[in-house]
XYZ file of C-alpha atoms in Angstrom:
514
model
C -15.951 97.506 36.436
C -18.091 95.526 38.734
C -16.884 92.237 40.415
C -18.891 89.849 38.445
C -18.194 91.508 34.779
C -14.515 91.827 35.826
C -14.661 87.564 36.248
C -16.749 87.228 33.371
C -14.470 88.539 31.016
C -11.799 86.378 32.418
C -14.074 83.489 31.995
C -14.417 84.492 27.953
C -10.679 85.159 27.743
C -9.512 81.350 29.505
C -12.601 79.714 27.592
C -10.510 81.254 24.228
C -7.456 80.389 25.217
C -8.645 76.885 26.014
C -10.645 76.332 23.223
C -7.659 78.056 20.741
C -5.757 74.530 20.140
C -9.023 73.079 19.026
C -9.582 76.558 16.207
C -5.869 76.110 15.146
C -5.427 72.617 14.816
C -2.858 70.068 15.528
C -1.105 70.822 18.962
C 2.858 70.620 19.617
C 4.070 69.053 22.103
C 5.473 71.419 24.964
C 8.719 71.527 26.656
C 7.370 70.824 30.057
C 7.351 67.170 30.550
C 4.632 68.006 33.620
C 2.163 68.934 30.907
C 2.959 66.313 27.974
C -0.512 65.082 27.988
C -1.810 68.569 27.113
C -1.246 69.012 23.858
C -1.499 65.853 22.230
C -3.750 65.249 19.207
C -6.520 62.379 19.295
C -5.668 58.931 17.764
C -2.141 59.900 16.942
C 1.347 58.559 18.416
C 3.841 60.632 20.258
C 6.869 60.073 21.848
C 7.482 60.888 25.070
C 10.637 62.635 26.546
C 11.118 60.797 29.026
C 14.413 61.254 31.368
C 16.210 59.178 34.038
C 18.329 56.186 32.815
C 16.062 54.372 30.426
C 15.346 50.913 30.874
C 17.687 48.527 28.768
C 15.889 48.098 24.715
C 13.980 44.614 25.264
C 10.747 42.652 23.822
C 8.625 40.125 25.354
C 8.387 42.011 28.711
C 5.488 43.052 30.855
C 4.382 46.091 31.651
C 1.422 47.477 33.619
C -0.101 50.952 34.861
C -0.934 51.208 38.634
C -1.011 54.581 40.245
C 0.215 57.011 37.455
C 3.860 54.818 37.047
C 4.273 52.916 34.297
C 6.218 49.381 35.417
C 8.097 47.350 33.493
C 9.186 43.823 34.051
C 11.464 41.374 32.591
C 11.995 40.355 28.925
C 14.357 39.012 26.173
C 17.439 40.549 24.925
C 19.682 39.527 22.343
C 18.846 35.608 23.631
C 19.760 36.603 27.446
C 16.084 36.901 29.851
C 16.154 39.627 31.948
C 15.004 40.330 35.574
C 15.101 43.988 36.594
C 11.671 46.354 37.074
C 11.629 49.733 35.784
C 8.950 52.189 36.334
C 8.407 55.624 34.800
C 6.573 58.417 37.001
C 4.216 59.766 33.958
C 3.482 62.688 35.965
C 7.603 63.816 35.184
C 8.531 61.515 32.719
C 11.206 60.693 34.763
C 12.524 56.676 34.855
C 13.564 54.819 37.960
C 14.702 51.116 39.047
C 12.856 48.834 41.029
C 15.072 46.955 43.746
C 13.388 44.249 44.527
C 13.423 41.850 48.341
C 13.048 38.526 47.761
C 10.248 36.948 50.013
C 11.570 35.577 53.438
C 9.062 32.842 54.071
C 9.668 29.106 53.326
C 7.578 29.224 50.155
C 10.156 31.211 48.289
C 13.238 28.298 49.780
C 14.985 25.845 47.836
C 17.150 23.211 49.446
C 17.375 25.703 52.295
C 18.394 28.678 49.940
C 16.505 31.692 49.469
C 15.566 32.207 46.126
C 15.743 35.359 44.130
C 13.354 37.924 43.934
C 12.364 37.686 40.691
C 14.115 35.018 38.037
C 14.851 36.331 34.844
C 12.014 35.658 32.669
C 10.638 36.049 29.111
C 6.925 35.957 27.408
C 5.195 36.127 30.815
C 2.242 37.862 31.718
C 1.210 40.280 34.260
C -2.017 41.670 36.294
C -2.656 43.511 39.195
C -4.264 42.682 42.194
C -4.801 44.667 45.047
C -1.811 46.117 45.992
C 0.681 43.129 44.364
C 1.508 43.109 40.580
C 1.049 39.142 39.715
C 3.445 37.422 37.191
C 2.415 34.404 35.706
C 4.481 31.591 33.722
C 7.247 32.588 30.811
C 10.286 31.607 29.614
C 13.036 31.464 32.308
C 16.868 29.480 32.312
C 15.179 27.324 35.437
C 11.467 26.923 34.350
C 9.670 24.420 36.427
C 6.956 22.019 35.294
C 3.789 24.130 35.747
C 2.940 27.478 35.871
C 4.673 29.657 38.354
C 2.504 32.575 39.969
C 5.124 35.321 41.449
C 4.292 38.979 43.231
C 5.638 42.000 43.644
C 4.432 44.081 46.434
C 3.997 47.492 45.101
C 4.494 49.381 48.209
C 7.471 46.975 50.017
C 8.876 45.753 46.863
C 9.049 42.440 48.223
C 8.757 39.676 45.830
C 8.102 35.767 45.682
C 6.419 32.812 44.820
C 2.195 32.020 45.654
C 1.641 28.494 46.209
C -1.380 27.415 44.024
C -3.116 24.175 44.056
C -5.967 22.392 42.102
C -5.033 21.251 38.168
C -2.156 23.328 37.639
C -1.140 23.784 33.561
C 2.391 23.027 32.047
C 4.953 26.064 32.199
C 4.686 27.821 29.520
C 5.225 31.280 27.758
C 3.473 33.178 25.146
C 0.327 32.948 26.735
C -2.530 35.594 27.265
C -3.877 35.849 30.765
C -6.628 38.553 31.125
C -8.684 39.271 34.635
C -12.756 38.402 35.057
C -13.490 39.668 38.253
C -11.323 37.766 40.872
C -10.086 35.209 38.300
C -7.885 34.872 36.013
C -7.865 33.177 32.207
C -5.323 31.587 30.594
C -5.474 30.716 27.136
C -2.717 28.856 24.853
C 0.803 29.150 24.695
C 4.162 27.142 24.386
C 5.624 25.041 27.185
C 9.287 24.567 27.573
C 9.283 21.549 25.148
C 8.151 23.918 21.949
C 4.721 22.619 22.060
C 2.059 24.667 21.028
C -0.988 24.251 23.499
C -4.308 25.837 22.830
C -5.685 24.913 26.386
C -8.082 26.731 29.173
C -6.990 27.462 32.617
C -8.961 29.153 35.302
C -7.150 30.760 37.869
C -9.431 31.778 41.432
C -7.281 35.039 43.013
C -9.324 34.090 46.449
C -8.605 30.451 47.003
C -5.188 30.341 44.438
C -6.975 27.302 42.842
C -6.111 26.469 39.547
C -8.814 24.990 37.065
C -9.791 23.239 33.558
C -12.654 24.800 31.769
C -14.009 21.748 29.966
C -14.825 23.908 26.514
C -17.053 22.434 23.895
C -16.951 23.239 19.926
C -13.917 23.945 17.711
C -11.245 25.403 19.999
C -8.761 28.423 18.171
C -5.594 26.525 16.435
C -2.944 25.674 18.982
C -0.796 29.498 19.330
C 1.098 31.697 21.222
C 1.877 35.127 21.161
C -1.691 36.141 20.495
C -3.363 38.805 22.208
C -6.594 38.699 24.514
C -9.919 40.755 25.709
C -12.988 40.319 27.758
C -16.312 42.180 26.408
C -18.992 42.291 28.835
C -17.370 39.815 31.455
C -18.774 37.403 29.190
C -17.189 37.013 26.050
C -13.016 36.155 25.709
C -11.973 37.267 22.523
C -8.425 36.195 21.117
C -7.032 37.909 18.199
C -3.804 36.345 15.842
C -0.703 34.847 17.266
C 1.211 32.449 15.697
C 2.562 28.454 15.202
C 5.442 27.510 14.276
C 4.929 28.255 10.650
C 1.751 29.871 10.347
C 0.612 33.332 11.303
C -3.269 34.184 12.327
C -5.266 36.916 11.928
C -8.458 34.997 12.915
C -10.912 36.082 16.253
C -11.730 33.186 18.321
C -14.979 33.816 21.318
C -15.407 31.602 23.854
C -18.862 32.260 25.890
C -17.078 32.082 29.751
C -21.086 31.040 30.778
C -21.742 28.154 27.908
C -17.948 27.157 27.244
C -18.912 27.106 23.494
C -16.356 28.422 21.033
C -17.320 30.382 17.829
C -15.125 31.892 15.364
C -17.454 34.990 13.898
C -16.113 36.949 10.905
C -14.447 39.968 11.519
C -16.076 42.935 9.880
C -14.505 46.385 8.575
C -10.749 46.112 7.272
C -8.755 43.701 6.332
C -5.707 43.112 8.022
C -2.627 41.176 7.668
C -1.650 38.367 10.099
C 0.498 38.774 12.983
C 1.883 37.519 16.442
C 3.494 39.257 18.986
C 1.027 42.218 19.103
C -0.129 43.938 22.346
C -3.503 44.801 22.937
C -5.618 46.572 25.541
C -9.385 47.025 25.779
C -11.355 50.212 27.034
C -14.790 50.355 27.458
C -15.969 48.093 24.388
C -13.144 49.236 22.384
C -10.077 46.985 22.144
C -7.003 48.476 21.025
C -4.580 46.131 18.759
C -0.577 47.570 18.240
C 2.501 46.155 16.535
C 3.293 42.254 16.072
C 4.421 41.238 12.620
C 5.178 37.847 10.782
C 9.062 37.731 10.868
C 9.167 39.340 7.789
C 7.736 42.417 8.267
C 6.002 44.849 11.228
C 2.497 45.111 10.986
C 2.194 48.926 10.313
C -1.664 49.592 11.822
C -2.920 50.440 14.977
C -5.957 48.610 15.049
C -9.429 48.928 16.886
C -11.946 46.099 17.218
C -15.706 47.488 18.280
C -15.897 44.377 20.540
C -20.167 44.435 20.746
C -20.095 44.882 16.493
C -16.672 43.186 15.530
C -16.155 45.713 12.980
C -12.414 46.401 12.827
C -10.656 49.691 11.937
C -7.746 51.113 10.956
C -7.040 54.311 13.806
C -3.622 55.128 12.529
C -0.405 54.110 10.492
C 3.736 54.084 11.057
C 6.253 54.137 8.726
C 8.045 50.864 8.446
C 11.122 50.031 11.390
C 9.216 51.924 13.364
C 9.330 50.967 17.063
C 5.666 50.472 17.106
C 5.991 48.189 14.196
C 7.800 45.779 16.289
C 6.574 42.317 17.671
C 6.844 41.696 21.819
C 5.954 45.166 22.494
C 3.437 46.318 25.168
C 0.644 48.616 25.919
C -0.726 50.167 28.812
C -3.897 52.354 28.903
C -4.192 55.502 31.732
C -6.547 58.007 32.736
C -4.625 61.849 32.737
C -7.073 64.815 33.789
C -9.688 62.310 32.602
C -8.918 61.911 29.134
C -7.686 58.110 28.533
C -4.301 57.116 26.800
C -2.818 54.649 25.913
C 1.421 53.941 26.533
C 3.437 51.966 24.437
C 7.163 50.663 24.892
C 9.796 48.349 23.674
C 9.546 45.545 21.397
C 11.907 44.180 18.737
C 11.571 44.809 14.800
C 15.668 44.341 13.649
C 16.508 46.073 16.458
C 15.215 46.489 20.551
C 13.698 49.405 21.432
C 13.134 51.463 24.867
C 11.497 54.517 23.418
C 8.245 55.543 25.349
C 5.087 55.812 22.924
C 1.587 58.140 23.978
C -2.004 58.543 22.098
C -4.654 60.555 22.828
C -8.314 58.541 22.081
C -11.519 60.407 21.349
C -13.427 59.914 24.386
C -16.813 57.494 23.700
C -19.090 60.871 23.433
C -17.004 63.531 21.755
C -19.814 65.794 20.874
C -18.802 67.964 24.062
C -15.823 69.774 23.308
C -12.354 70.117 25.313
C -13.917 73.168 27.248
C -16.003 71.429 29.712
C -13.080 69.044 30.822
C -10.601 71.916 31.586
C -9.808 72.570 34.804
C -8.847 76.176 33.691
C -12.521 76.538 32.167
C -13.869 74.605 35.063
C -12.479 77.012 37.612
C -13.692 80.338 35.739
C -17.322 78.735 35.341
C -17.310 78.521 39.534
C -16.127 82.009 39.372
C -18.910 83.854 37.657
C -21.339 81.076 39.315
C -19.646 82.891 42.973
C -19.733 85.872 41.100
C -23.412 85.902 40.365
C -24.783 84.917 43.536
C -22.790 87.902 44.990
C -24.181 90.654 42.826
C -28.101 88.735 42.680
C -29.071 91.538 45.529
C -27.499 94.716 43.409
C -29.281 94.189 39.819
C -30.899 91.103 39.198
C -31.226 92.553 35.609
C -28.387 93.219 34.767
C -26.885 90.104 36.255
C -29.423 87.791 34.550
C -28.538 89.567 30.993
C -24.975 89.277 31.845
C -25.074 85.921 32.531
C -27.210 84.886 29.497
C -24.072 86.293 27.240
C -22.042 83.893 29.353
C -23.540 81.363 28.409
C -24.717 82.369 24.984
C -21.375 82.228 24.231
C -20.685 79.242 25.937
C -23.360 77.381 23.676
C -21.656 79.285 20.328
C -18.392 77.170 20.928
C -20.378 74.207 21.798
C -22.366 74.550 18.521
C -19.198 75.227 16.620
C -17.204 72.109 18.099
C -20.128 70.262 17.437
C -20.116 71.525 13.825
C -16.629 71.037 13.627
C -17.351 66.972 14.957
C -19.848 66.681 12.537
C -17.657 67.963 9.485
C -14.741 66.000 10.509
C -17.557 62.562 11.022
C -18.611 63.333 7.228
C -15.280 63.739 5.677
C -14.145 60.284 7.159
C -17.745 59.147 5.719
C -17.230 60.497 2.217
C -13.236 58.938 2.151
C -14.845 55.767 3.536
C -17.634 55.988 0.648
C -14.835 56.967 -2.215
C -12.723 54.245 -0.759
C -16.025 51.485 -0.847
C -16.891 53.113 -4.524
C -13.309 51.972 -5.694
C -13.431 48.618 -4.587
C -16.945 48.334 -5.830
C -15.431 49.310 -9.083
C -12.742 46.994 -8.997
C -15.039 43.934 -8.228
C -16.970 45.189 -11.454
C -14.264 44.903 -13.378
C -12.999 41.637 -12.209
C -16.485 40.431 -12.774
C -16.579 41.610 -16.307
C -13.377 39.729 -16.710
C -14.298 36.967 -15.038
C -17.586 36.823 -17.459
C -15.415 37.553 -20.351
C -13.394 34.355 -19.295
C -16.349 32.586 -18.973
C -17.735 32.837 -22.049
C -14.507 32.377 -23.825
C -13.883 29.281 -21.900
C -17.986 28.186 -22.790
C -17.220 28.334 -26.495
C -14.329 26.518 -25.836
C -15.928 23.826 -24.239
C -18.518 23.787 -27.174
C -15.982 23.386 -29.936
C -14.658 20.932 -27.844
C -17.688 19.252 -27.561
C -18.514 19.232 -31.265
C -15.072 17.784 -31.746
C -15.930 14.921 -29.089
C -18.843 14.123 -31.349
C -16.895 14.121 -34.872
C -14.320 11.729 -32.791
C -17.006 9.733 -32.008
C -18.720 9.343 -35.540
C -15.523 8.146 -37.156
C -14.897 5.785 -34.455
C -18.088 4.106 -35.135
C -17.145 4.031 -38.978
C -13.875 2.692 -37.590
C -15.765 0.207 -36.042
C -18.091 -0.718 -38.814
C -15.001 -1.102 -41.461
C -13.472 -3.107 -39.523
C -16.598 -5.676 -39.005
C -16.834 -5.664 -42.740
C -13.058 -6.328 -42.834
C -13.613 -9.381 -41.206
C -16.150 -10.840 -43.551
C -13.612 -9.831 -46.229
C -10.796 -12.177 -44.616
C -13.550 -15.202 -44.210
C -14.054 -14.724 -48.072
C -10.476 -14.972 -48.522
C -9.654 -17.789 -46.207
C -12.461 -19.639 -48.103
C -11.027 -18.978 -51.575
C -7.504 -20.013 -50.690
C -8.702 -23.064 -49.359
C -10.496 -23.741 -52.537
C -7.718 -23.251 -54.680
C -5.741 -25.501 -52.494
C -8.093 -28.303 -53.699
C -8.048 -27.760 -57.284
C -4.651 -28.026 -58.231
C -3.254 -30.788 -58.855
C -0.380 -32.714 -57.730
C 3.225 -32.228 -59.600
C 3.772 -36.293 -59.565
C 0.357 -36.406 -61.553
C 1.397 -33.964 -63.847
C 4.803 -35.587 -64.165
C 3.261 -38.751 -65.143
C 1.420 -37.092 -67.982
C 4.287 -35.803 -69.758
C 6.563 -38.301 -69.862
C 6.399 -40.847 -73.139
């Protein structure tokens, strides 16, 4: 067997074995903790086992991706805040603890002191920039008057305080902060005093200068514990949250060029209000998971086409499941170029720690897994090598060699294809029975509702009639009661006359006697 047949049949047998998880179905996850993001199925939640001692179950925390590890920052835990950093390597799955330095300079002094790395905090939130993970405002046992920015330098660990300047807001926690370029948003929130602020902050990363933005329209309900996105460094979405006795599941925009606030109507499903959700946006996607109302954790993992507003439904948990829990996070990662997104914590009756992973479809999935395989991608260079070898022996054969190659190649694209397509019109056909029932529901409430109609019509019409009758004997009523009156003037008239004619008893006395 020549060279180049010998590497194109190992080209057919890696693109079968690489392509075999697709024919089969739903993929298990594997034993080696190296490979967990191998065999995980699209739009669907997986746990991760993860090893190393765990982080301590908490909500309200922060947690970021930088650099394939997964960090983890402060929280709330049965009422105590918490200050520790965890991270988790998600190339082993394996959990470590951040010690942190606290910063050395005379920005991070009090009364002479050095102050601690990082306070323990609660409903903060966190960005990166550069190299430093920045931690903004939250809930702490010392919380000063305005907004706190604090870093942690990813590579020395060091950590302290940035001095800002310009129109600083009020401390606060529950806010969403979410990065434009080199500034940062903040929207809403509670300060320290419980009240609720729906507010606009602008923070500049290059000069650390805080400012208003001076918005115009009807501003979102004062909230916290809502969720944020930017769609086209333009628009700032927020999503839910809560007040002190009322949940949301509204979307707020604010145009960042015009200031203007709108409130458009979400398309799509309809979902339940909720605060404490975490959120995460890829490309014009924006990913919505947990939060809840107190009562209840909201079950869905939601996704908002930001550029349509038409919401969706992607998947489902059982209930007192940890991703039905409110102060949870989310992270979103690139693995082998296939994004995920990384879930962890929150609070739903009880804390959680557990370490949540989905698969999404990629924006185009018409290609299939093939063609982002390393394996596949290696064996394609191979018969490429391979071909440019044996060009000088038999072009021929080579050319009709090569042709089955990718022959073949095209079958399994045409098949995945057909197998996208077929999935794309069973969702279409569910999604058409599921519009058909609620069509016929709506008929049937509107034949009720015209049933009720009519019977509340002829109700009004006997009522009607019976207004009229009412109205004829009252006019009878009326006239009796004039002639009444002409009856008593008779009578008046004939008493008085009878008054006259009779005479007097001493008269008639007078007569009778002898």
């Amino acid at each position: 067997m020549s060279a180049f047949m010998l590497l194109q049949t190992t080209f057919y047998h890696t693109y079968l074995a690489d392509i075999s998880p697709l024919i089969s179905g739903r993929a298990t996850m594997g034993s080696d903790s190296c490979n967990w993001h191998s065999d995980l199925d699209y739009d669907q939640w997986v746990a991760l086992p993860v090893t190393g001692p765990r982080p301590s179950s908490r909500y309200k925390h922060t947690a970021g991706i930088i650099n394939e590890k997964l960090y983890i920052v402060g929280g709330s835990r049965n009422g105590r805040y918490l200050s520790d950093v965890q991270a988790l390597d998600l190339r082993n799955l394996i959990w470590s603890t951040i010690k942190l330095k606290p910063q050395s300079d005379p920005d991070n002094k009090k009364d002479g002191k050095l102050l601690e790395a990082f306070p323990a905090t609660s409903g903060h939130s966190m960005v990166k920039w550069g190299n430093k993970l920045l931690l903004l405002g939250g809930h702490s046992k010392n919380t000063s008057d305005t907004v706190a920015v604090r870093f942690i330098d990813l590579e020395s660990h060091v950590s302290g305080l940035i001095e800002t300047t310009g129109k600083t807001p009020v401390a606060r926690g529950g806010q969403s902060v979410t990065l434009i370029g080199s500034k940062l948003i903040m929207f809403g929130g509670e300060d320290k005093n419980r009240r609720l602020l729906n507010d606009v902050h602008v923070l500049d990363l290059e000069t650390m200068i805080w400012n208003v933005a001076e918005t115009t329209r009807t501003p979102p309900a004062p909230r916290f514990d809502h969720t944020a996105a930017v769609h086209g460094d333009r628009y700032l979405q927020i999503f839910g949250g809560c007040s002190h006795s009322t949940f949301f599941s509204d979307l707020h925009v604010l145009d960042l060029e015009t200031l203007e606030w709108s409130q458009p109507q979400i398309q799509g499903n309809i979902v339940s209000p909720r605060a404490g959700h975490a959120g995460v946006s890829i490309d014009e996607k924006w990913f919505i998971v947990g939060g809840g109302d107190n009562k209840s954790g909201a079950l869905e993992t939601l996704v908002l086409d930001m550029a349509t507003l038409v919401l969706s439904i992607l998947t489902s948990v059982e209930k007192k499941d940890p991703l039905a829990s409110e102060g949870l996070t989310i992270s979103s990662t690139l693995v082998d170029d296939e994004q995920f997104l990384i879930a962890f914590g929150g609070y739903n009756g009880t804390y959680n720690n557990e370490v949540f992973a989905m698969k999404t479809k990629p924006k185009d999935s018409k290609h299939p897994k093939i063609f982002k395989s390393s394996a596949a991608a290696a064996a394609a260079a191979s018969v490429t090598a391979a071909y440019a070898l044996a060009k000088s022996e038999d072009l021929t054969a080579v050319d009709n060699s090569k042709s089955k190659v990718d022959l073949s190649v095209e079958i399994g694209v045409v098949k995945e294809e057909k197998k996208v397509l077929e999935s794309s019109l069973a969702w279409v056909k569910a999604e058409k029975s599921t519009l058909k029932s609620k069509l016929d529901e709506v008929n049937e409430t509107h034949v009720d509702l015209s049933k009720e109609l009519h019977s509340v019509q002829g109700q009004l019409a006997a009522e009607k009639s019976r207004c009229a009758n009412l109205e004829a004997q009252i006019s009878e009523l009326q006239a009796m009661m004039s002639s009444m009156e002409s009856v008593e003037q008779k009578v008046e008239a004939l008493r008085s006359q009878k008054a006259v004619n009779v005479p007097s008893s001493a008269g008639s006395w007078r007569w009778m006697a002898p």
